[in-house]
PDB file of C-alpha atoms and ligand atoms in Angstrom:
ATOM      1  CA  UNK P   1       0.000   0.000   0.000  1.00  0.00           C
ATOM      2  CA  UNK P   2       1.302   3.436  -0.921  1.00  0.00           C
ATOM      3  CA  UNK P   3       1.507   5.768   2.074  1.00  0.00           C
ATOM      4  CA  UNK P   4      -0.918   8.679   2.404  1.00  0.00           C
ATOM      5  CA  UNK P   5      -0.105  12.098   3.805  1.00  0.00           C
ATOM      6  CA  UNK P   6      -3.334  13.984   4.455  1.00  0.00           C
ATOM      7  CA  UNK P   7      -3.891  17.560   5.569  1.00  0.00           C
ATOM      8  CA  UNK P   8      -6.904  18.480   7.673  1.00  0.00           C
ATOM      9  CA  UNK P   9      -7.407  22.226   7.498  1.00  0.00           C
ATOM     10  CA  UNK P  10     -10.247  22.098  10.032  1.00  0.00           C
ATOM     11  CA  UNK P  11     -12.112  25.464  10.183  1.00  0.00           C
ATOM     12  CA  UNK P  12      -9.299  27.376   8.523  1.00  0.00           C
ATOM     13  CA  UNK P  13      -9.019  28.803   5.044  1.00  0.00           C
ATOM     14  CA  UNK P  14     -10.576  31.357   2.721  1.00  0.00           C
ATOM     15  CA  UNK P  15     -10.167  31.742  -1.044  1.00  0.00           C
ATOM     16  CA  UNK P  16      -6.855  33.467  -0.266  1.00  0.00           C
ATOM     17  CA  UNK P  17      -5.597  30.126   1.060  1.00  0.00           C
ATOM     18  CA  UNK P  18      -5.944  28.550  -2.376  1.00  0.00           C
ATOM     19  CA  UNK P  19      -2.482  29.975  -3.051  1.00  0.00           C
ATOM     20  CA  UNK P  20      -1.119  27.360  -0.637  1.00  0.00           C
ATOM     21  CA  UNK P  21      -2.704  24.645  -2.760  1.00  0.00           C
ATOM     22  CA  UNK P  22      -1.218  26.174  -5.908  1.00  0.00           C
ATOM     23  CA  UNK P  23       2.190  26.207  -4.226  1.00  0.00           C
ATOM     24  CA  UNK P  24       1.741  22.593  -3.162  1.00  0.00           C
ATOM     25  CA  UNK P  25       0.759  21.579  -6.677  1.00  0.00           C
ATOM     26  CA  UNK P  26       3.730  23.376  -8.228  1.00  0.00           C
ATOM     27  CA  UNK P  27       6.217  21.778  -5.847  1.00  0.00           C
ATOM     28  CA  UNK P  28       4.852  18.208  -5.827  1.00  0.00           C
ATOM     29  CA  UNK P  29       7.139  16.305  -8.137  1.00  0.00           C
ATOM     30  CA  UNK P  30       6.520  12.550  -8.120  1.00  0.00           C
ATOM     31  CA  UNK P  31       5.913  12.265  -4.363  1.00  0.00           C
ATOM     32  CA  UNK P  32       6.658   8.917  -2.706  1.00  0.00           C
ATOM     33  CA  UNK P  33       3.146   8.877  -1.227  1.00  0.00           C
ATOM     34  CA  UNK P  34      -0.410   9.827  -2.054  1.00  0.00           C
ATOM     35  CA  UNK P  35      -1.302  13.368  -0.991  1.00  0.00           C
ATOM     36  CA  UNK P  36      -4.676  14.641   0.217  1.00  0.00           C
ATOM     37  CA  UNK P  37      -5.885  18.007   1.460  1.00  0.00           C
ATOM     38  CA  UNK P  38      -9.213  18.387   3.272  1.00  0.00           C
ATOM     39  CA  UNK P  39     -10.028  22.104   3.223  1.00  0.00           C
ATOM     40  CA  UNK P  40     -13.300  23.520   4.558  1.00  0.00           C
ATOM     41  CA  UNK P  41     -16.160  22.327   2.355  1.00  0.00           C
ATOM     42  CA  UNK P  42     -16.681  25.900   1.077  1.00  0.00           C
ATOM     43  CA  UNK P  43     -13.348  25.648  -0.746  1.00  0.00           C
ATOM     44  CA  UNK P  44     -13.485  22.145  -2.215  1.00  0.00           C
ATOM     45  CA  UNK P  45     -14.953  23.102  -5.606  1.00  0.00           C
ATOM     46  CA  UNK P  46     -12.565  26.022  -6.105  1.00  0.00           C
ATOM     47  CA  UNK P  47      -9.678  23.893  -4.868  1.00  0.00           C
ATOM     48  CA  UNK P  48     -10.565  21.164  -7.378  1.00  0.00           C
ATOM     49  CA  UNK P  49     -10.346  23.718 -10.178  1.00  0.00           C
ATOM     50  CA  UNK P  50      -6.881  24.837  -9.021  1.00  0.00           C
ATOM     51  CA  UNK P  51      -5.474  21.420  -8.190  1.00  0.00           C
ATOM     52  CA  UNK P  52      -6.676  19.646 -11.342  1.00  0.00           C
ATOM     53  CA  UNK P  53      -6.020  16.199  -9.934  1.00  0.00           C
ATOM     54  CA  UNK P  54      -2.404  16.843  -8.874  1.00  0.00           C
ATOM     55  CA  UNK P  55      -3.431  15.571  -5.434  1.00  0.00           C
ATOM     56  CA  UNK P  56      -6.675  14.454  -3.833  1.00  0.00           C
ATOM     57  CA  UNK P  57      -9.234  16.585  -1.995  1.00  0.00           C
ATOM     58  CA  UNK P  58     -11.539  15.556   0.799  1.00  0.00           C
ATOM     59  CA  UNK P  59     -14.251  16.701   3.167  1.00  0.00           C
ATOM     60  CA  UNK P  60     -13.989  16.785   6.962  1.00  0.00           C
ATOM     61  CA  UNK P  61     -17.398  15.270   7.752  1.00  0.00           C
ATOM     62  CA  UNK P  62     -20.619  14.276   6.006  1.00  0.00           C
ATOM     63  CA  UNK P  63     -24.199  13.447   6.900  1.00  0.00           C
ATOM     64  CA  UNK P  64     -25.302   9.825   6.695  1.00  0.00           C
ATOM     65  CA  UNK P  65     -28.279  10.608   4.434  1.00  0.00           C
ATOM     66  CA  UNK P  66     -27.944  11.516   0.739  1.00  0.00           C
ATOM     67  CA  UNK P  67     -30.313  14.527   1.021  1.00  0.00           C
ATOM     68  CA  UNK P  68     -33.138  15.940   3.080  1.00  0.00           C
ATOM     69  CA  UNK P  69     -34.166  18.376   5.791  1.00  0.00           C
ATOM     70  CA  UNK P  70     -30.862  18.541   7.684  1.00  0.00           C
ATOM     71  CA  UNK P  71     -30.070  22.242   7.927  1.00  0.00           C
ATOM     72  CA  UNK P  72     -26.374  22.987   7.809  1.00  0.00           C
ATOM     73  CA  UNK P  73     -25.316  19.482   6.871  1.00  0.00           C
ATOM     74  CA  UNK P  74     -23.647  18.202   3.701  1.00  0.00           C
ATOM     75  CA  UNK P  75     -24.070  14.779   2.157  1.00  0.00           C
ATOM     76  CA  UNK P  76     -21.254  12.587   0.929  1.00  0.00           C
ATOM     77  CA  UNK P  77     -22.718  12.970  -2.561  1.00  0.00           C
ATOM     78  CA  UNK P  78     -22.390  16.770  -2.315  1.00  0.00           C
ATOM     79  CA  UNK P  79     -18.733  16.464  -1.332  1.00  0.00           C
ATOM     80  CA  UNK P  80     -18.152  14.095  -4.221  1.00  0.00           C
ATOM     81  CA  UNK P  81     -19.847  16.520  -6.635  1.00  0.00           C
ATOM     82  CA  UNK P  82     -17.635  19.337  -5.370  1.00  0.00           C
ATOM     83  CA  UNK P  83     -14.513  17.329  -6.177  1.00  0.00           C
ATOM     84  CA  UNK P  84     -13.759  15.308  -3.039  1.00  0.00           C
ATOM     85  CA  UNK P  85     -12.598  11.710  -3.192  1.00  0.00           C
ATOM     86  CA  UNK P  86     -12.091  11.250   0.577  1.00  0.00           C
ATOM     87  CA  UNK P  87     -13.919  12.276   3.731  1.00  0.00           C
ATOM     88  CA  UNK P  88     -12.598  12.378   7.302  1.00  0.00           C
ATOM     89  CA  UNK P  89     -15.105  10.809   9.700  1.00  0.00           C
ATOM     90  CA  UNK P  90     -15.322  10.611  13.481  1.00  0.00           C
ATOM     91  CA  UNK P  91     -12.556  13.116  14.117  1.00  0.00           C
ATOM     92  CA  UNK P  92     -12.238  13.651  17.873  1.00  0.00           C
ATOM     93  CA  UNK P  93     -13.404  17.242  17.412  1.00  0.00           C
ATOM     94  CA  UNK P  94     -16.636  15.928  15.834  1.00  0.00           C
ATOM     95  CA  UNK P  95     -17.008  13.353  18.590  1.00  0.00           C
ATOM     96  CA  UNK P  96     -16.347  15.973  21.282  1.00  0.00           C
ATOM     97  CA  UNK P  97     -18.205  19.053  20.016  1.00  0.00           C
ATOM     98  CA  UNK P  98     -20.982  17.418  17.990  1.00  0.00           C
ATOM     99  CA  UNK P  99     -21.668  14.378  20.120  1.00  0.00           C
ATOM    100  CA  UNK P 100     -20.861  11.923  17.343  1.00  0.00           C
ATOM    101  CA  UNK P 101     -21.043   8.343  18.534  1.00  0.00           C
ATOM    102  CA  UNK P 102     -19.341   5.321  17.019  1.00  0.00           C
ATOM    103  CA  UNK P 103     -22.706   4.386  15.488  1.00  0.00           C
ATOM    104  CA  UNK P 104     -22.935   7.791  13.777  1.00  0.00           C
ATOM    105  CA  UNK P 105     -19.440   7.340  12.412  1.00  0.00           C
ATOM    106  CA  UNK P 106     -20.254   3.877  11.033  1.00  0.00           C
ATOM    107  CA  UNK P 107     -23.390   5.251   9.324  1.00  0.00           C
ATOM    108  CA  UNK P 108     -21.330   8.052   7.819  1.00  0.00           C
ATOM    109  CA  UNK P 109     -18.728   5.571   6.559  1.00  0.00           C
ATOM    110  CA  UNK P 110     -21.464   3.707   4.697  1.00  0.00           C
ATOM    111  CA  UNK P 111     -22.659   7.034   3.279  1.00  0.00           C
ATOM    112  CA  UNK P 112     -19.145   7.824   2.096  1.00  0.00           C
ATOM    113  CA  UNK P 113     -18.917   4.471   0.280  1.00  0.00           C
ATOM    114  CA  UNK P 114     -22.379   4.955  -1.211  1.00  0.00           C
ATOM    115  CA  UNK P 115     -21.100   8.201  -2.769  1.00  0.00           C
ATOM    116  CA  UNK P 116     -17.826   6.661  -3.909  1.00  0.00           C
ATOM    117  CA  UNK P 117     -15.699   8.418  -1.297  1.00  0.00           C
ATOM    118  CA  UNK P 118     -12.935   6.775   0.699  1.00  0.00           C
ATOM    119  CA  UNK P 119     -13.594   7.102   4.449  1.00  0.00           C
ATOM    120  CA  UNK P 120     -10.814   8.139   6.832  1.00  0.00           C
ATOM    121  CA  UNK P 121     -12.176   6.830  10.127  1.00  0.00           C
ATOM    122  CA  UNK P 122     -10.580   8.453  13.175  1.00  0.00           C
ATOM    123  CA  UNK P 123     -10.057   6.852  16.564  1.00  0.00           C
ATOM    124  CA  UNK P 124      -7.949   7.764  19.586  1.00  0.00           C
ATOM    125  CA  UNK P 125      -7.902   7.866  23.351  1.00  0.00           C
ATOM    126  CA  UNK P 126      -8.045  10.846  25.731  1.00  0.00           C
ATOM    127  CA  UNK P 127      -5.179  11.623  28.074  1.00  0.00           C
ATOM    128  CA  UNK P 128      -7.108  10.288  31.091  1.00  0.00           C
ATOM    129  CA  UNK P 129      -7.771   7.035  29.250  1.00  0.00           C
ATOM    130  CA  UNK P 130      -4.097   6.695  28.327  1.00  0.00           C
ATOM    131  CA  UNK P 131      -2.978   7.418  31.888  1.00  0.00           C
ATOM    132  CA  UNK P 132      -5.394   4.764  33.126  1.00  0.00           C
ATOM    133  CA  UNK P 133      -3.828   2.223  30.770  1.00  0.00           C
ATOM    134  CA  UNK P 134      -7.046   1.994  28.752  1.00  0.00           C
ATOM    135  CA  UNK P 135      -5.800   3.268  25.382  1.00  0.00           C
ATOM    136  CA  UNK P 136      -5.634  -0.105  23.572  1.00  0.00           C
ATOM    137  CA  UNK P 137      -9.057  -1.116  24.861  1.00  0.00           C
ATOM    138  CA  UNK P 138     -10.651   2.257  23.964  1.00  0.00           C
ATOM    139  CA  UNK P 139      -9.212   2.175  20.451  1.00  0.00           C
ATOM    140  CA  UNK P 140     -10.342  -1.404  19.916  1.00  0.00           C
ATOM    141  CA  UNK P 141     -13.887  -0.461  20.964  1.00  0.00           C
ATOM    142  CA  UNK P 142     -13.908   2.530  18.612  1.00  0.00           C
ATOM    143  CA  UNK P 143     -12.647   0.360  15.758  1.00  0.00           C
ATOM    144  CA  UNK P 144     -15.212  -2.345  16.381  1.00  0.00           C
ATOM    145  CA  UNK P 145     -18.118   0.081  16.464  1.00  0.00           C
ATOM    146  CA  UNK P 146     -17.072   2.838  14.017  1.00  0.00           C
ATOM    147  CA  UNK P 147     -15.689   0.679  11.215  1.00  0.00           C
ATOM    148  CA  UNK P 148     -18.450  -1.278   9.464  1.00  0.00           C
ATOM    149  CA  UNK P 149     -17.609  -4.919   8.696  1.00  0.00           C
ATOM    150  CA  UNK P 150     -17.691  -4.224   4.938  1.00  0.00           C
ATOM    151  CA  UNK P 151     -14.634  -1.958   5.251  1.00  0.00           C
ATOM    152  CA  UNK P 152     -11.734  -2.763   2.928  1.00  0.00           C
ATOM    153  CA  UNK P 153      -8.381  -1.206   2.151  1.00  0.00           C
ATOM    154  CA  UNK P 154      -9.983   0.166  -1.021  1.00  0.00           C
ATOM    155  CA  UNK P 155     -12.790   2.048   0.726  1.00  0.00           C
ATOM    156  CA  UNK P 156     -11.316   2.968   4.130  1.00  0.00           C
ATOM    157  CA  UNK P 157      -8.298   4.312   5.953  1.00  0.00           C
ATOM    158  CA  UNK P 158      -7.896   4.367   9.738  1.00  0.00           C
ATOM    159  CA  UNK P 159      -6.415   7.407  11.472  1.00  0.00           C
ATOM    160  CA  UNK P 160      -5.074   6.967  15.004  1.00  0.00           C
ATOM    161  CA  UNK P 161      -5.138  10.375  16.658  1.00  0.00           C
ATOM    162  CA  UNK P 162      -4.590  10.432  20.415  1.00  0.00           C
ATOM    163  CA  UNK P 163      -6.827  13.304  21.527  1.00  0.00           C
ATOM    164  CA  UNK P 164      -4.172  14.714  23.850  1.00  0.00           C
ATOM    165  CA  UNK P 165      -1.658  14.976  20.995  1.00  0.00           C
ATOM    166  CA  UNK P 166      -3.919  17.044  18.722  1.00  0.00           C
ATOM    167  CA  UNK P 167      -2.813  20.661  18.479  1.00  0.00           C
ATOM    168  CA  UNK P 168      -0.691  20.400  21.610  1.00  0.00           C
ATOM    169  CA  UNK P 169       2.795  19.884  20.202  1.00  0.00           C
ATOM    170  CA  UNK P 170       2.957  16.661  22.237  1.00  0.00           C
ATOM    171  CA  UNK P 171       3.194  13.229  20.664  1.00  0.00           C
ATOM    172  CA  UNK P 172       3.387   9.714  22.093  1.00  0.00           C
ATOM    173  CA  UNK P 173       6.866   8.170  22.089  1.00  0.00           C
ATOM    174  CA  UNK P 174       7.825   6.301  18.943  1.00  0.00           C
ATOM    175  CA  UNK P 175       7.516   3.046  20.879  1.00  0.00           C
ATOM    176  CA  UNK P 176       3.996   3.987  21.942  1.00  0.00           C
ATOM    177  CA  UNK P 177       2.964   4.898  18.392  1.00  0.00           C
ATOM    178  CA  UNK P 178       4.414   1.647  17.037  1.00  0.00           C
ATOM    179  CA  UNK P 179       2.714  -0.388  19.773  1.00  0.00           C
ATOM    180  CA  UNK P 180      -0.677   1.208  19.134  1.00  0.00           C
ATOM    181  CA  UNK P 181      -0.409   0.827  15.367  1.00  0.00           C
ATOM    182  CA  UNK P 182       0.472  -2.829  15.726  1.00  0.00           C
ATOM    183  CA  UNK P 183      -2.485  -3.269  18.105  1.00  0.00           C
ATOM    184  CA  UNK P 184      -4.791  -1.548  15.590  1.00  0.00           C
ATOM    185  CA  UNK P 185      -3.471  -3.811  12.817  1.00  0.00           C
ATOM    186  CA  UNK P 186      -4.161  -6.904  14.921  1.00  0.00           C
ATOM    187  CA  UNK P 187      -7.696  -5.666  15.690  1.00  0.00           C
ATOM    188  CA  UNK P 188      -8.380  -4.968  12.000  1.00  0.00           C
ATOM    189  CA  UNK P 189      -7.120  -8.366  10.885  1.00  0.00           C
ATOM    190  CA  UNK P 190      -9.008 -10.250  13.569  1.00  0.00           C
ATOM    191  CA  UNK P 191     -12.228  -8.435  12.670  1.00  0.00           C
ATOM    192  CA  UNK P 192     -11.944  -7.979   8.880  1.00  0.00           C
ATOM    193  CA  UNK P 193      -9.564 -10.769   7.882  1.00  0.00           C
ATOM    194  CA  UNK P 194      -7.559 -10.129   4.706  1.00  0.00           C
ATOM    195  CA  UNK P 195      -9.322  -6.767   4.212  1.00  0.00           C
ATOM    196  CA  UNK P 196      -7.686  -5.581   7.427  1.00  0.00           C
ATOM    197  CA  UNK P 197      -4.188  -6.533   6.349  1.00  0.00           C
ATOM    198  CA  UNK P 198      -3.665  -3.847   3.735  1.00  0.00           C
ATOM    199  CA  UNK P 199      -5.690  -1.060   5.297  1.00  0.00           C
ATOM    200  CA  UNK P 200      -3.639   2.089   5.838  1.00  0.00           C
ATOM    201  CA  UNK P 201      -3.287   3.255   9.433  1.00  0.00           C
ATOM    202  CA  UNK P 202      -2.349   6.941   9.630  1.00  0.00           C
ATOM    203  CA  UNK P 203      -0.913   8.633  12.700  1.00  0.00           C
ATOM    204  CA  UNK P 204      -2.254  12.094  13.578  1.00  0.00           C
ATOM    205  CA  UNK P 205      -1.517  14.540  16.379  1.00  0.00           C
ATOM    206  CA  UNK P 206       1.185  17.253  16.264  1.00  0.00           C
ATOM    207  CA  UNK P 207       2.958  15.843  13.203  1.00  0.00           C
ATOM    208  CA  UNK P 208       5.362  18.502  11.943  1.00  0.00           C
ATOM    209  CA  UNK P 209       8.394  18.783   9.651  1.00  0.00           C
ATOM    210  CA  UNK P 210      10.686  18.006  12.606  1.00  0.00           C
ATOM    211  CA  UNK P 211       9.124  14.723  13.727  1.00  0.00           C
ATOM    212  CA  UNK P 212       7.603  13.431  10.467  1.00  0.00           C
ATOM    213  CA  UNK P 213      10.528  11.280   9.301  1.00  0.00           C
ATOM    214  CA  UNK P 214      10.714   9.379  12.575  1.00  0.00           C
ATOM    215  CA  UNK P 215       6.957   8.853  12.867  1.00  0.00           C
ATOM    216  CA  UNK P 216       6.485   7.932   9.210  1.00  0.00           C
ATOM    217  CA  UNK P 217       9.315   5.402   9.473  1.00  0.00           C
ATOM    218  CA  UNK P 218       7.634   3.406  12.239  1.00  0.00           C
ATOM    219  CA  UNK P 219       6.206  -0.041  11.482  1.00  0.00           C
ATOM    220  CA  UNK P 220       2.492  -0.069  10.583  1.00  0.00           C
ATOM    221  CA  UNK P 221       2.439   3.722  10.184  1.00  0.00           C
ATOM    222  CA  UNK P 222       0.986   4.129   6.704  1.00  0.00           C
ATOM    223  CA  UNK P 223       1.047   7.897   6.639  1.00  0.00           C
ATOM    224  CA  UNK P 224      -0.030  10.949   8.588  1.00  0.00           C
ATOM    225  CA  UNK P 225      -3.113  13.058   9.199  1.00  0.00           C
ATOM    226  CA  UNK P 226      -1.758  16.551   9.705  1.00  0.00           C
ATOM    227  CA  UNK P 227      -3.621  19.537  11.144  1.00  0.00           C
ATOM    228  CA  UNK P 228      -1.762  22.796  11.782  1.00  0.00           C
ATOM    229  CA  UNK P 229       1.329  21.899   9.769  1.00  0.00           C
ATOM    230  CA  UNK P 230      -0.774  21.283   6.640  1.00  0.00           C
ATOM    231  CA  UNK P 231      -1.924  24.897   6.372  1.00  0.00           C
ATOM    232  CA  UNK P 232       1.323  26.147   4.849  1.00  0.00           C
ATOM    233  CA  UNK P 233       2.504  24.399   1.712  1.00  0.00           C
ATOM    234  CA  UNK P 234       6.161  24.740   2.747  1.00  0.00           C
ATOM    235  CA  UNK P 235       5.629  22.771   5.976  1.00  0.00           C
ATOM    236  CA  UNK P 236       3.290  20.229   4.434  1.00  0.00           C
ATOM    237  CA  UNK P 237       5.789  19.578   1.631  1.00  0.00           C
ATOM    238  CA  UNK P 238       8.501  18.803   4.185  1.00  0.00           C
ATOM    239  CA  UNK P 239       6.211  16.215   5.785  1.00  0.00           C
ATOM    240  CA  UNK P 240       5.430  14.678   2.378  1.00  0.00           C
ATOM    241  CA  UNK P 241       9.150  14.580   1.610  1.00  0.00           C
ATOM    242  CA  UNK P 242       9.741  12.640   4.841  1.00  0.00           C
ATOM    243  CA  UNK P 243       7.988   9.577   3.387  1.00  0.00           C
ATOM    244  CA  UNK P 244      10.594   7.038   2.314  1.00  0.00           C
ATOM    245  CA  UNK P 245      10.211   5.952  -1.294  1.00  0.00           C
TER     246      UNK P 245
HETATM  247  P1  13P C 301      -2.509  18.826  14.608  1.00  0.00           P
HETATM  248  O1  13P C 301      -1.592  18.279  13.542  1.00  0.00           O
HETATM  249  O2  13P C 301      -2.726  20.306  14.486  1.00  0.00           O
HETATM  250  O3  13P C 301      -2.125  18.360  15.966  1.00  0.00           O
HETATM  251  O4  13P C 301      -3.972  18.200  14.313  1.00  0.00           O
HETATM  252  C1  13P C 301      -4.069  16.836  14.113  1.00  0.00           C
HETATM  253  C2  13P C 301      -5.428  16.540  13.636  1.00  0.00           C
HETATM  254  O5  13P C 301      -6.391  16.649  14.363  1.00  0.00           O
HETATM  255  C3  13P C 301      -5.585  16.119  12.245  1.00  0.00           C
HETATM  256  O6  13P C 301      -6.856  15.614  12.003  1.00  0.00           O
END
C-alpha cells in the first residue's frame, strides 16, 4: 500500500488560502506517497479547479443521508460533486463538540462508500484514558463500532489520533505509536480478515516537519493526518518529503 499524507485544514481557510494549494501543486514532483488536502467544504470546488487532480481533496465530515431536511449538513454525494474523493469521519473534534457516537461514524462511513468516497475513520484515546492504561481497549472499541464490517483497504483508511496529541505539540513516544499501530493492525485483521491486512493506518496529532521522518518510518504507520502543519505548503511539503520511497 502506498503511504498517504493527508492535511486536515479544520475550520481554517478562505479563497486566499488557495495559493497554498497552488504552491503545493507546483512543488509536488513525483511524491513517494499519495497526498490529500481536506479544506473547509466551502473551498473544495474552487480547490478542485486549481489542483486539477495533482493531489486528492476531501471533506472533513458528512451526513449519513444523501439529502433531506438537515439544515447545515452536507451529504457525501455533495462532497463528491464538489470534487472530493475522501472524507474524514469521526474526528475527535466531531465526537467531542458534535456528540458523534461510534454508530454515527459507522453510518457516515457507509454514506461515504455509497457516494464513492474513501472514508478516513478516526479513533484515539483521551489523556485520562491513556494514563489509566485503557488506550488499547478504547481504540479497539472505537474500531469495532465505528468501522463497518464491509470496510476494505480500497474504501477505508484508519487514522489513530490520540486526543491529547492534537494541536498540543505533544506526541506519544515512537515506541507507543508503534505499539498502538500494531495493536490496531491486529484488531483490523481479527475483525476484517484479509481486508484488514492492507488497510492504511495513519498517525495524527502534532505531526510537523521536525518529527515526520521518525513517525512515518515506524512499522504499521501508513502515513499521517496533519492539522496545523498542513496549512502552509512549505511545511506540508517537508512532511510529504519525509515519506521514504
Ligand atoms: P494537529 O496536527 O494540528 O495536531 O492536528 C491533528 C489533527 O487533528 C488532524 O486531524
